[in-house]
Tab-separated table of C-alpha atoms in Angstrom:
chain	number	residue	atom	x	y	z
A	192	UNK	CA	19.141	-9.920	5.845
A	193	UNK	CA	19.515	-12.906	3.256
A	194	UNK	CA	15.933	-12.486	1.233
A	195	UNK	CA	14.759	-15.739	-0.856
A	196	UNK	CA	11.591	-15.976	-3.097
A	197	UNK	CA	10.496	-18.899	-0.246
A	198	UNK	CA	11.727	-16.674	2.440
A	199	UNK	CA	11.187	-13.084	2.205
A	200	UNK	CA	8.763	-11.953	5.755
A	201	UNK	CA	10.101	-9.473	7.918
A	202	UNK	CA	9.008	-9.031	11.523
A	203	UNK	CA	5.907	-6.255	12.361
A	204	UNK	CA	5.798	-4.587	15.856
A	205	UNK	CA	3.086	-6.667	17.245
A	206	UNK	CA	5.147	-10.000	16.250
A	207	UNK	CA	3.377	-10.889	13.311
A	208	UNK	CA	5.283	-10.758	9.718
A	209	UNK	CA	4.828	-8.847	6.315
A	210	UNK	CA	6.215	-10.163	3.007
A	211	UNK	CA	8.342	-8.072	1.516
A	212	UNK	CA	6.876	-7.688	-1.917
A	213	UNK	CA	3.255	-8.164	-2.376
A	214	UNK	CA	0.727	-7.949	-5.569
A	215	UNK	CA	-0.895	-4.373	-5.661
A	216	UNK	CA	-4.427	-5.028	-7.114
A	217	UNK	CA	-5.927	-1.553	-8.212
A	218	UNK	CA	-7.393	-0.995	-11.227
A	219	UNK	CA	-10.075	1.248	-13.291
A	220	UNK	CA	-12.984	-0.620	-12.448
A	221	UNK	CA	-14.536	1.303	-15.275
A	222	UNK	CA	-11.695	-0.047	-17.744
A	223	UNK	CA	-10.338	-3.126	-16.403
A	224	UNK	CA	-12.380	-6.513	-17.843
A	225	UNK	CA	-13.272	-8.346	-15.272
A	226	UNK	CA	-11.672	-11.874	-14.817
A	227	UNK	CA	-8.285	-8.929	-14.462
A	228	UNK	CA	-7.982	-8.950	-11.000
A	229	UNK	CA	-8.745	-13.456	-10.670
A	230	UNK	CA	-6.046	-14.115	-13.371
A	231	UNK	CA	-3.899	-11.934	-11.641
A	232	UNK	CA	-3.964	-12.873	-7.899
A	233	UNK	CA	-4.128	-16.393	-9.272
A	234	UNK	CA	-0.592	-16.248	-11.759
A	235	UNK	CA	0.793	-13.812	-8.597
A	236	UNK	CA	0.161	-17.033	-6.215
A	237	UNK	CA	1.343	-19.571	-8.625
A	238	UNK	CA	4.793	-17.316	-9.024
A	239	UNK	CA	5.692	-17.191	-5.446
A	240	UNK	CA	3.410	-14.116	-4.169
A	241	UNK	CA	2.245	-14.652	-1.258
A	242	UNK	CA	1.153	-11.096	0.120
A	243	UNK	CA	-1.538	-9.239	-1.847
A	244	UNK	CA	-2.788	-5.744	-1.476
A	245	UNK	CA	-6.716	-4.768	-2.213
A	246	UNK	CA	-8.565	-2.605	-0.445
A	247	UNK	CA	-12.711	-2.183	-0.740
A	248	UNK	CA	-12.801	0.412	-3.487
A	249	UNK	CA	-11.219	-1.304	-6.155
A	250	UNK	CA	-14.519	-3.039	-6.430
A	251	UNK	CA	-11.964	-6.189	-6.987
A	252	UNK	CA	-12.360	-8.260	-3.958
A	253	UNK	CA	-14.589	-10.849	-4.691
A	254	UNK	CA	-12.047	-11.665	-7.468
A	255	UNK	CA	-9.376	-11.549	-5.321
A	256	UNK	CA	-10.971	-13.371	-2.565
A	257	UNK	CA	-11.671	-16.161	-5.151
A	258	UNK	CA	-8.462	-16.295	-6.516
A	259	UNK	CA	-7.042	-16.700	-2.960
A	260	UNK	CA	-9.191	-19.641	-1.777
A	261	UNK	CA	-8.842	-21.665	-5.211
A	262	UNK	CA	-5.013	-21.564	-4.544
A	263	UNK	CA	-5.715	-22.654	-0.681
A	264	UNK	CA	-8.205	-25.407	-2.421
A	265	UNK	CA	-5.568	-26.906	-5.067
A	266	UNK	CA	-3.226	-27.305	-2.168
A	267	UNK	CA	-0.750	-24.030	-3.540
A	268	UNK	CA	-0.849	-22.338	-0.447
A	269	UNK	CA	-2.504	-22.624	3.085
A	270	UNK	CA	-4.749	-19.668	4.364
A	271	UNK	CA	-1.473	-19.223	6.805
A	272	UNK	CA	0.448	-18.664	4.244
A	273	UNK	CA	-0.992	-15.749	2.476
A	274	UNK	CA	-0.892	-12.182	3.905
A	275	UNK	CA	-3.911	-10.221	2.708
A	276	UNK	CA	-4.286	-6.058	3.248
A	277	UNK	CA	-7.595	-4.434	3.139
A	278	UNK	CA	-8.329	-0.844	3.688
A	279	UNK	CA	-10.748	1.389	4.834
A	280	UNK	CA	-12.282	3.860	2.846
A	281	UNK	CA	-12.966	7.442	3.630
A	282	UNK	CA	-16.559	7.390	3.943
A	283	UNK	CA	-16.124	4.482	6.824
A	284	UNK	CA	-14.050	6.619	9.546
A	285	UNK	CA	-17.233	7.286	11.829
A	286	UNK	CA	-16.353	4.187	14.622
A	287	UNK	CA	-19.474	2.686	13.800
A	288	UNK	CA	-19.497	2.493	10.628
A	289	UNK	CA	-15.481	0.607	10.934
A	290	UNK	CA	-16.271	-3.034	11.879
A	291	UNK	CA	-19.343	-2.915	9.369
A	292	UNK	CA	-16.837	-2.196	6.609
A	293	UNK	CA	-14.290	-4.448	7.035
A	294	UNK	CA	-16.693	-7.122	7.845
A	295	UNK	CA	-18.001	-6.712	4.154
A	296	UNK	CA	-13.974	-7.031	2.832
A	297	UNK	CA	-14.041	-10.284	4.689
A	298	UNK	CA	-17.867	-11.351	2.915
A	299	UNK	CA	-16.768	-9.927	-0.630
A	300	UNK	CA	-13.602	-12.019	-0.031
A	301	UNK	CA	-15.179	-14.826	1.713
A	302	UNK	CA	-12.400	-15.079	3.978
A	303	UNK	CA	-12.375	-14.728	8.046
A	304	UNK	CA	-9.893	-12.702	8.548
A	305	UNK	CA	-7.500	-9.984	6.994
A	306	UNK	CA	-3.510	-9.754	8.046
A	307	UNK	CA	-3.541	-6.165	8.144
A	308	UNK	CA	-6.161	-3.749	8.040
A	309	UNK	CA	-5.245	-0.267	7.136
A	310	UNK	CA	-6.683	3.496	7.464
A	311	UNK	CA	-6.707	4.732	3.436
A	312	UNK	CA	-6.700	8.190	3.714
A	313	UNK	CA	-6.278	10.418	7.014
A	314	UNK	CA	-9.241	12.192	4.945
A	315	UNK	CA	-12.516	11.267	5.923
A	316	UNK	CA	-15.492	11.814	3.311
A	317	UNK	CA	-19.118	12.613	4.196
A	318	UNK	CA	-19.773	8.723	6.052
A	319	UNK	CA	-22.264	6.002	4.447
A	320	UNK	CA	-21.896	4.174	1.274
A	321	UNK	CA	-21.758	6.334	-1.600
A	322	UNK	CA	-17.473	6.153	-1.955
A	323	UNK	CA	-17.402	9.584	-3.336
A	324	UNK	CA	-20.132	11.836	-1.653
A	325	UNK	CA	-20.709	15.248	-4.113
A	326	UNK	CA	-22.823	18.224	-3.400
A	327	UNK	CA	-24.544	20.222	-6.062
A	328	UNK	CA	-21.418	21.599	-7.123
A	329	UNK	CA	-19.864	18.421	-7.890
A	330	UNK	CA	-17.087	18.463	-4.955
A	331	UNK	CA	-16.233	16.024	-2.306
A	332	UNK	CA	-18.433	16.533	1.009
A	333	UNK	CA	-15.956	16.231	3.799
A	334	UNK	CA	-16.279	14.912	7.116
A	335	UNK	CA	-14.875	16.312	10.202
A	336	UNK	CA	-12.137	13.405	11.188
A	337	UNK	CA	-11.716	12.016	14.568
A	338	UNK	CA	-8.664	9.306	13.674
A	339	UNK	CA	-8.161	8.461	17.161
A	340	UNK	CA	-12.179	7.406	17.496
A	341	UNK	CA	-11.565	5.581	14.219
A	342	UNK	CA	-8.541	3.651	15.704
A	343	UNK	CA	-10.097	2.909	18.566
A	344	UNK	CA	-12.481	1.084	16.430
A	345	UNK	CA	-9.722	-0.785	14.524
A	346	UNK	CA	-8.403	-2.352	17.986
A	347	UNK	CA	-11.756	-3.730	18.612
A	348	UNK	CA	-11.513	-5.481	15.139
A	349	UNK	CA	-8.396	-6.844	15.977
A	350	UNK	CA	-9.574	-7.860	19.565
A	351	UNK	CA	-12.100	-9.555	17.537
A	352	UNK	CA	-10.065	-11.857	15.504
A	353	UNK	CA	-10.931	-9.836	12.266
A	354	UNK	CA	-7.551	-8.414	11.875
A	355	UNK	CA	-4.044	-9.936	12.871
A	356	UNK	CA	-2.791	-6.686	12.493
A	357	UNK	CA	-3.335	-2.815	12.616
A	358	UNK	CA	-1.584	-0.070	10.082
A	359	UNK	CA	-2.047	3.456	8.221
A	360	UNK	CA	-1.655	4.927	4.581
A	361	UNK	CA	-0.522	8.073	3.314
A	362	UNK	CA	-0.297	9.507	6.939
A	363	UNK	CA	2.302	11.809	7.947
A	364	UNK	CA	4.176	12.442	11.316
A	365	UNK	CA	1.616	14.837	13.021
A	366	UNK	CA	-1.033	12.385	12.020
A	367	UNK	CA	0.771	9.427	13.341
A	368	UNK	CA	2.094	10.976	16.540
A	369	UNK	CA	-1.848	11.476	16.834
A	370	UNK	CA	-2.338	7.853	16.890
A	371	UNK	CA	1.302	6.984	19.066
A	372	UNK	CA	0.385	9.746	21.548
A	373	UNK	CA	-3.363	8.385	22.188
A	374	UNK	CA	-4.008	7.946	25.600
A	375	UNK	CA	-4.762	4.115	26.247
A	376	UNK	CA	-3.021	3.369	23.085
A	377	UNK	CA	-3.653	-0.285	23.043
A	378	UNK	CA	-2.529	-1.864	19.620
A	379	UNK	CA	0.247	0.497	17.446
A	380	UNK	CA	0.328	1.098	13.744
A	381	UNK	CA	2.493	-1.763	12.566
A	382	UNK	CA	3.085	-0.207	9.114
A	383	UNK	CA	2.343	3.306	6.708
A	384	UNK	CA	1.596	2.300	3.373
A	385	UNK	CA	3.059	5.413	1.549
A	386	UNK	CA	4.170	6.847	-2.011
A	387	UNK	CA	8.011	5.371	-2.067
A	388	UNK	CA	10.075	4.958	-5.271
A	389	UNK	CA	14.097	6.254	-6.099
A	390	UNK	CA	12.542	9.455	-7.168
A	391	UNK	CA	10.272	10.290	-3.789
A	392	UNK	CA	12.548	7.581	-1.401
A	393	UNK	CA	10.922	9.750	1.933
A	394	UNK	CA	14.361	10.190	3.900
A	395	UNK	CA	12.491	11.924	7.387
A	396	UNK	CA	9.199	10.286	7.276
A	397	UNK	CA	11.134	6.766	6.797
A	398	UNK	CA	13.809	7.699	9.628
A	399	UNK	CA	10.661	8.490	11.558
A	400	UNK	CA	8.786	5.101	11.339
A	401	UNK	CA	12.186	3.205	11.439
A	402	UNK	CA	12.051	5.073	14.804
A	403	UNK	CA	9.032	4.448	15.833
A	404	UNK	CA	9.116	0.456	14.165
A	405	UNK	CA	6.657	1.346	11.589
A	406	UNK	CA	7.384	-0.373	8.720
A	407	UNK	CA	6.738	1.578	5.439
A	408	UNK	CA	4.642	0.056	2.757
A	409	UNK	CA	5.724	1.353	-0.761
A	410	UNK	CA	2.819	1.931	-3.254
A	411	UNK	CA	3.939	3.193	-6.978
A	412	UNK	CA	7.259	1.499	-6.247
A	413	UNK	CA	7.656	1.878	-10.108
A	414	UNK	CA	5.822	5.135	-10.481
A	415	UNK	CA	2.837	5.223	-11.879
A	416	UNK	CA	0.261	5.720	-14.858
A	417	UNK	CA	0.538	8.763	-16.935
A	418	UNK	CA	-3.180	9.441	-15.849
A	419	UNK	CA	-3.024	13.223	-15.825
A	420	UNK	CA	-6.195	12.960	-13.489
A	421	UNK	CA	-4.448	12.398	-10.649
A	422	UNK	CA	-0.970	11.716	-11.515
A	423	UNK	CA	1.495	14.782	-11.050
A	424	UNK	CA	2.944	14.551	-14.643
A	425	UNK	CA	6.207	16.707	-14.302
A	426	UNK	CA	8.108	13.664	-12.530
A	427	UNK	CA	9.657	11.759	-14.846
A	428	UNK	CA	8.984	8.416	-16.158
A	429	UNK	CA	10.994	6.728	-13.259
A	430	UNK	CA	12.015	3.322	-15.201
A	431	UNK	CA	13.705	5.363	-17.762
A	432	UNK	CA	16.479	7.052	-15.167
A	433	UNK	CA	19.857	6.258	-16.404
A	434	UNK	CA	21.409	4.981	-13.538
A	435	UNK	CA	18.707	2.278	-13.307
A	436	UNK	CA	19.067	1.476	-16.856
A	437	UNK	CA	22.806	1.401	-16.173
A	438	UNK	CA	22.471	-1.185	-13.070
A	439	UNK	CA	19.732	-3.088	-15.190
A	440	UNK	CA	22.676	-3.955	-18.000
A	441	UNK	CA	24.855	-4.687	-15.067
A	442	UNK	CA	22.892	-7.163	-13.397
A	443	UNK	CA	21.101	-8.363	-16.529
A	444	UNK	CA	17.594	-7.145	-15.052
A	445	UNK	CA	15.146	-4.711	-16.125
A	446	UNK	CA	14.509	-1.020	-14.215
A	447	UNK	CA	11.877	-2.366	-12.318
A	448	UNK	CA	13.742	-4.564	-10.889
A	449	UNK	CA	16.737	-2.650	-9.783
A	450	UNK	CA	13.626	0.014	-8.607
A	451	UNK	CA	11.867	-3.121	-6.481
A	452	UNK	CA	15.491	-4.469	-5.096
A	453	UNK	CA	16.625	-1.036	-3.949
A	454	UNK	CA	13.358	-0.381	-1.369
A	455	UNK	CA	13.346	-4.101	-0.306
A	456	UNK	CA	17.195	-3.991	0.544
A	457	UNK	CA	16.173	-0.780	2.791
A	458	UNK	CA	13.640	-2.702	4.311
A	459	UNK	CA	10.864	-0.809	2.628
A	460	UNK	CA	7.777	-3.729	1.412
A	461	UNK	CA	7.003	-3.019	-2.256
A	462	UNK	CA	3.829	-3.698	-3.725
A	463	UNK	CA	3.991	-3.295	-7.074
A	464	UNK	CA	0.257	-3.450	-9.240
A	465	UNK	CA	0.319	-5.503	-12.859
A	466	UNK	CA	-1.952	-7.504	-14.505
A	467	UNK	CA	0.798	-8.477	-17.174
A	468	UNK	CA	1.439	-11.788	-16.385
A	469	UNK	CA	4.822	-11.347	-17.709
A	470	UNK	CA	5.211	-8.038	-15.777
A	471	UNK	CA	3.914	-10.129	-12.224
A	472	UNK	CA	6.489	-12.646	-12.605
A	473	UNK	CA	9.533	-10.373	-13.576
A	474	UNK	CA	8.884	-7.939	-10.576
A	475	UNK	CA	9.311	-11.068	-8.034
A	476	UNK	CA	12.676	-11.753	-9.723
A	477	UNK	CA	14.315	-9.512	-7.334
A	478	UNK	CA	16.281	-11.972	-4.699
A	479	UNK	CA	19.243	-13.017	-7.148
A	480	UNK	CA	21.063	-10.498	-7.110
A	481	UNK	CA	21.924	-7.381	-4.336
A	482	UNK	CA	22.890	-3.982	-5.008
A	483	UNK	CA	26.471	-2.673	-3.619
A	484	UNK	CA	26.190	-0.146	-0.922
A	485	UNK	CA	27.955	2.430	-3.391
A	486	UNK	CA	24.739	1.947	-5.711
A	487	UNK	CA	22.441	2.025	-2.912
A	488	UNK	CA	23.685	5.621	-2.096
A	489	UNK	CA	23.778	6.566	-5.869
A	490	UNK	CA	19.895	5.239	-5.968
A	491	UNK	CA	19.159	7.198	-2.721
A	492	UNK	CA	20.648	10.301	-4.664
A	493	UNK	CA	17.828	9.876	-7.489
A	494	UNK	CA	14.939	11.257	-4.925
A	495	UNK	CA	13.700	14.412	-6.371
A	496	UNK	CA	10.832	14.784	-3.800
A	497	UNK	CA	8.694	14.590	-6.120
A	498	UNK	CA	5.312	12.713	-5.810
A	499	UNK	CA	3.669	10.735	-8.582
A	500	UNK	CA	0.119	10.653	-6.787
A	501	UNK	CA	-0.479	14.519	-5.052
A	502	UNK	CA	-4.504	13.394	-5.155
A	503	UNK	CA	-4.854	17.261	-5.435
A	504	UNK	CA	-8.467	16.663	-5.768
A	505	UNK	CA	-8.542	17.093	-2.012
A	506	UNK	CA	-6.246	19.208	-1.328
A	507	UNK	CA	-8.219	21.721	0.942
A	508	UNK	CA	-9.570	18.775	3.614
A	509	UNK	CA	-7.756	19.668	6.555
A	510	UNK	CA	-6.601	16.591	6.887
A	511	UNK	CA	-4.632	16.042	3.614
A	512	UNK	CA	-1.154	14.903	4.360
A	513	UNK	CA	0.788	16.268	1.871
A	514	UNK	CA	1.187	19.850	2.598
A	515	UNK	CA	3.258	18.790	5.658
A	516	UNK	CA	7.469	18.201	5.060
A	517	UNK	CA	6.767	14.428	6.368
């Protein structure tokens, strides 16, 4: 596969495409000034970006959806051009309660249509629009989840025109063989948008999807935050592995990018989330250079299976995904 920066799409089960690398677009909404997200889409665009990842709950959109359209209106890009993934959130899962909440992704973004839409969570939260429902006690009300109703749901969007495309996050096999089994299957899940990085490179769920031509979307390609709220602190910092640092001297890159190059060269789409300008630009620097098949297998050898993000908050839903080998 020769990758460029102009030409970097691979091909999605239901003949659409999916640009390898993409702009990742969460952050704090309680820290992050806002303007972040507008800059960022905006210098992401202008660098050669042309896939961006948002989702409802970053409370980002409407910056993200402006950012997008003033690069479509200076002539940068065409709407065509860009590939846009929005999510739904856990409280939306009831089927209808699924068109209402993408169709306010596409008025927050002022767009008319997403390229892939994507179940969140397998976890479904008490439904309606408070994004983290509580009882008295302070913990998450859950919802009894019906995915295949849900999905169900997310083919009529895309009958509708409001989605080229169909996909999942952070499910695992059983909950995917759920949605390949269903009877009257009518559109499949083109991708699963999961935790993938050297140190957590998910050998049997990413033989499984390769399988089943899934293609798996790598969030935290880097690693992550040290947020000790909800980031599993006992992996190490990822960008400091030696063998990275090693390759980095080699090719005269940084980690990151010998971190991004390795998943893209296995086919995996990275999505990496800054709002360093510097940082947005270096991470697309990845299609100079290749890595040897002997350093691919050293890389592979890194995976501790070990997540970053174990969202142990939730645990006990009996839907959480992580309790499961893959």
């Amino acid at each position: 596969m020769d990758l460029t920066a102009e030409s970097h799409s691979i091909p999605l089960s239901d003949r659409n495409s999916i640009p390898l690398i993409g702009l990742g677009t969460y952050g704090d909404p309680h820290t992050t000034p806002k303007g972040t997200a507008y800059e960022s889409v905006k210098v992401a665009i202008d660098t050669g970006y042309r896939h961006i990842d948002g989702a409802l709950l970053y409370f980002n959109e409407h910056e993200v959806g402006q950012a997008i359209r003033e690069k479509i209106a200076d002539g940068t890009v065409k709407r065509e051009d860009i590939f846009y993934c929005g999510k739904l959130w856990n409280t939306f899962h009831p089927p209808e309660l699924v068109r209402p909440a993408l169709e306010k992704t596409l008025k927050t973004l002022k767009l008319d249509y997403v390229d892939l839409y994507i179940v969140e969570m397998p976890t479904a939260f008490k439904p309606g629009d408070t994004l983290y429902p509580r009882d008295e006690n302070g913990k998450i009300i859950y919802h009894k989840t019906d995915l295949c109703a849900t999905w169900e749901a997310l083919e009529a969007c895309k009958d509708a025109g409001l989605a080229k495309s169909l996909g999942v996050s952070n499910f695992n096999k059983r909950q995917l063989e759920l949605i390949l089994n269903k009877p009257g299957l009518k559109h499949k899940p083109v991708s699963n948008q999961i935790e993938c990085h050297p140190y957590f490179t998910q050998p049997k769920l990413f033989e499984y999807c390769r399988q089943n031509d899934i293609v798996i979307v790598g969030y935290s390609p880097l690693g992550t935050s040290r947020d000790p709220s909800w980031v599993n602190l006992k992996c190490p910092p990822l960008l400091e592995d030696e063998l990275l640092v090693s390759l980095a001297k080699k090719y005269n890159k940084t980690t990151a990018q010998v971190a991004l190059r390795f998943n893209v060269q296995r086919g995996v789409v990275v999505i990496p989330k800054s709002f360093n300008p510097v940082h947005i630009r270096e991470n697309f620097q990845i299609f100079s250079f290749s890595l040897s098949d002997a350093e691919m297998k050293a890389i592979e050898k890194l995976n501790k299976n070990i997540r970053f993000v174990e969202l142990l908050m939730w645990s006990d839903h009996p839907e959480y995904p992580f309790h499961d080998d893959f």
